[in-house]
Amino acid sequence: MEALRFQVVGEAFKKKPLDVKAPSERPCEYFGKKVFNREKMYKYLPKDVYEKMIDVIDNGSRLDRTIADAVAAGIKQWAVENGVTHYTHWFQPLTEGTAEKHDSFIEHDGKGGMVEEFSGKLLVQQEPDASSFPSGGIRSTFEARGYSAWDPTSPVFIIDDTLCIPTVFISYSGEALDYKAPLLRALHAVNVAATDVCHYFDPTVKKVTSNLGWEQEYFLVDEGLYAARPDLLLTGRTLMGHDSAKNQQMDDHYFGAIPERVQAFMKNLEIEALELGIPVKTRHNEVAPNQFELAPIFEETNLAVDHNMLLMSVMKRVARKHGFRVLLHEKPFAGINGSGKHNNWSLSTDNGVLLHAPGKTPEDNLRFATFIVETLMGVYKHNGLLKASIMSATNAHRLGANEAPPAIVSSFLGKQVSELLDHIETADKDFLAMAGKQGLKMDIPEIPELLIDNTDRNRTSPFAFTGNRFEFRAVGSEANCASAMIALNSAVAEALVDFKKRVDARIPEFEKKLAGTEHSAKFHAIIDVLREDIKTCKPIRFDGNGYSDEWVLEAEKRGLDVEKSCPKIFERYLDDASVKMFESLGVMTKKELEARNEVKWETYTKKIQIEARVLGDLSMNHIIPVATRYQSELLTNLNHMAVVFPIDTADKLSARNKKIIQEISERTFAIEKGVEELVDARKLANKITDEHEKAIAYHDKVEPKFDEIRYQIDKLELIVDDALWPLPKYRELLFIR
Ligand code: ADP
Ligand code: MG
C-alpha cells in the first residue's frame, strides 16, 4: 500500500488556486459592511440614543442602562436585515482564542407561536455556562457563575448568521476572568496618567489614546500534509523532522512573489477582514518558506486587540476553504524562523498629537522626550514583567533562538533619540536657568520628524523605537496582544503618574529660583526630573546586537531580567513591584494576579504534557515500526547475498547495509530508552500538586528529554528508505503551496 504521505503529497501538488470573486464594490465601500459602526448607529438609532452612544465610545462616559433597549432594537433591526438569526456574547477567556455561545432570537409569543426578540438586557449581560473556562480557582464549578458584559467601545459585528457582541468576562464577585477587562482598566489608567502629563504642554487635551498596530506572521501548510502530521494537528508544531536540504538560506522567499494559491487565500481573507471593519493594509512573504505576514493600519488598542483575535479566527476558517491550515504557533519548524506579532504601540491625544513623535518646536520636543523617557522608565522598571507578558510555552521556542528578539527586554532608540537624551542629561545644569530668565528659551534640539529614519533599525531589539512609536517585537504570533498591552500600558501609566508627582513637587522650588517666570519653572522642573530618569533607566537602552553572548553577561550586570525558564518568568507577575503597580492603577488585584498565574502554569504544563505524549506515540507507532521494517529488508538482502556470493565477497558487498542495520538498532534503542525516561519524568511531575512546582518540573525534567529523542528520529529519517517514511517531510511541508 502506498504510504499516506505520498497520496497527500500528490494531491497537494495538484491543487489549483480557488477563484475568489472580488465584491462588485470598491474596498472603501464594503469596509465595515458587517459592523454596527457609527454610520449604522446613526441610521438605526434615535438621535438622542446615537449621541449617548458616541459619548460612551469617545469620552468613556457611563453607559445608561435605559438606552440599552433602544440600542438593542436598532442593532436587531440591522441584524435581521442582514439575515441574522442568532446572537452571542463574544469574549476572550484565558485560554487562547475567543469564546462564544450562540442563542437564537426566537422566543415564545404566548399564543403558541414564536417571535424574534432582542432586548437591552440580552445585549448588556449574559451568563454563559462558563465553569469550564480557566479561572485559576477564583470561581470553582460550585461557586456563583461568571457573566459576560457588553463592551460598547468595540462595535458588534456579524459572522455568518450570528450577531457577535464583544464583552468582558467576569466572575460574580467582580474578578476578571478574561483579557479584555484588565485591558480596559489599563487603557483607562494610561489615559488618565498621560492626559495629566500632557496638561504641562497643552491644557486643552481631554484624552490620550493608546494605539496598537500588530503585524501578524503565520505559516500556511497544505491541509492534506497537515492531516498526515499528528504532531502538527495536536500540538501546532512539528516535534520531529530533518532540515530540508534547502530552506531559507537563499533569502528568496522574503518579498518574493506570493504563490498563487496563497494569493487567492489572502485575497479572500482581506475581503472578509475589511467587511468586518479590520483595516488590513499590508501583505507579504516572510523570511521562511511558506511564511507570510498581514498587517492592518493601527487602531485604538482595545479595538485593535479585538480585531486581531477576530482576524486569527477568520484566517483559520478561510484557510480551510483554500485547502490550507494556518499555523499560528511561534515555532512550527525547527531550524527556520518562527513567527511573531510585532506590536507597534504609541500614545496620541484627542487633538491629534502623536506623543511618541518629535515635533517642530523645542516645547514639542520636550514633550516628546518626556514620553520617550517615561516609557523607558516603565519598561526598565518592569522589564521582567513585560517579558512575562509575552512568554508562553510556545513563544519560549522563539525567544532566545538566533532569529527573534532575545529573552531579555531592552530598548533600541537609534542615534538621534539617543543623542537627544544624552544632550538633556549632560547639558550644563545652569543653561536652562539662564535661558529661563529671558523667558522661555529651551536648549532642546529640534528633531524634524522626517529625520527619524526608519532605516536606522535594529532587528534584534525586542522593544525598538521606530520613528513615531515603539515596536514591541517579542509578542508571539499566537498570543492575545492584550497580555502585552496590559503590562506595557500599565507600566507606562505608573511611570507617568510618578513623573507628574515629582515634577509637581519641584515646580515651587524652581519658581523661587526663577522669580517671576512661572511658566518656565514648570519646564525646568520637567527637565530636572527627566535628567534624573534618563540616568536611572539607562540600563534598558541597548543599541547593540541582542543575539550575542556578551549581551547576556552585560544585561545581567545591568540588573536586567535574564531568566529563560518560562514558568519562572511567570513569577514576575507576583513580584511586589508588579502587584503594587497593578493594584494602584486599579488594573488587577493580587487575587486576580495569583489566579491568572495558576492558569498560566497549568496551561504551560498541559502543553508540554501533550507534546510529550504525542512524541512518545509517534516514536513508538510511526517511527520505530518503519525503521524496523526497513532494517528487516536489509537483513533479508544480507541473507540473499550470502546465498549468491562466496562468504568473503558477500561480507564486503554488504558492509554498508550491515552498518545501517546496526545504526537502526542503536537509534531505535535510544529512542525507546528516551521515551521510557520521558514517561517516567512525566509520572514524577504529575505527582506534584502545586501548579507552579509542577510547571517547573515539566520545564526542567520533562521537556529536555525531547531533544535526544528528536535527534535520533531525525537521523533515522536520513537513512530509512524514503518510500517507507510515514510523515510528510520538511521539504514537503515547507515548499508545497
Ligand atoms: P514595518 O516596516 O515594521 O512592517 P509598517 O509601516 O508596515 O512597519 O507598520 C507596521 C504597523 O505599525 C502598522 O500596523 C502601522 O499602522 C503601525 N503604526 C504606524 N505608526 C504607528 C503609530 N504611531 N502607533 C502605532 N502603530 C503604528
Ligand atoms: Mg515591523
mmCIF file of N, CA and C and ligand atoms in Angstrom, residues 215 293 342 344 457 459 469 471 473, ligand 2:
data_model
loop_
_atom_site.group_PDB
_atom_site.id
_atom_site.type_symbol
_atom_site.label_atom_id
_atom_site.label_comp_id
_atom_site.label_asym_id
_atom_site.label_seq_id
_atom_site.Cartn_x
_atom_site.Cartn_y
_atom_site.Cartn_z
ATOM 1 N N GLU A 215 1.481 43.239 13.593
ATOM 2 C CA GLU A 215 1.890 42.621 12.328
ATOM 3 C C GLU A 215 1.844 41.111 12.539
ATOM 4 N N GLU A 293 2.962 37.429 6.173
ATOM 5 C CA GLU A 293 2.593 38.435 7.172
ATOM 6 C C GLU A 293 1.434 39.288 6.685
ATOM 7 N N HIS A 342 4.700 41.589 15.915
ATOM 8 C CA HIS A 342 5.197 42.878 16.393
ATOM 9 C C HIS A 342 4.022 43.749 16.804
ATOM 10 N N ASN A 344 3.174 47.391 17.345
ATOM 11 C CA ASN A 344 3.556 48.796 17.217
ATOM 12 C C ASN A 344 2.646 49.595 18.125
ATOM 13 N N ARG A 457 17.451 50.930 11.927
ATOM 14 C CA ARG A 457 16.724 49.945 12.705
ATOM 15 C C ARG A 457 17.622 48.871 13.252
ATOM 16 N N ARG A 459 17.127 45.088 14.178
ATOM 17 C CA ARG A 459 16.173 43.977 14.118
ATOM 18 C C ARG A 459 16.231 43.076 15.336
ATOM 19 N N ARG A 469 6.761 55.643 17.210
ATOM 20 C CA ARG A 469 6.146 54.593 18.018
ATOM 21 C C ARG A 469 7.223 53.654 18.532
ATOM 22 N N GLU A 471 8.069 49.554 18.949
ATOM 23 C CA GLU A 471 7.663 48.291 18.362
ATOM 24 C C GLU A 471 8.053 47.181 19.333
ATOM 25 N N ARG A 473 8.512 43.738 19.884
ATOM 26 C CA ARG A 473 8.636 42.669 18.901
ATOM 27 C C ARG A 473 8.595 41.272 19.499
HETATM 28 MG MG MG B 2 7.651 45.975 11.952
#
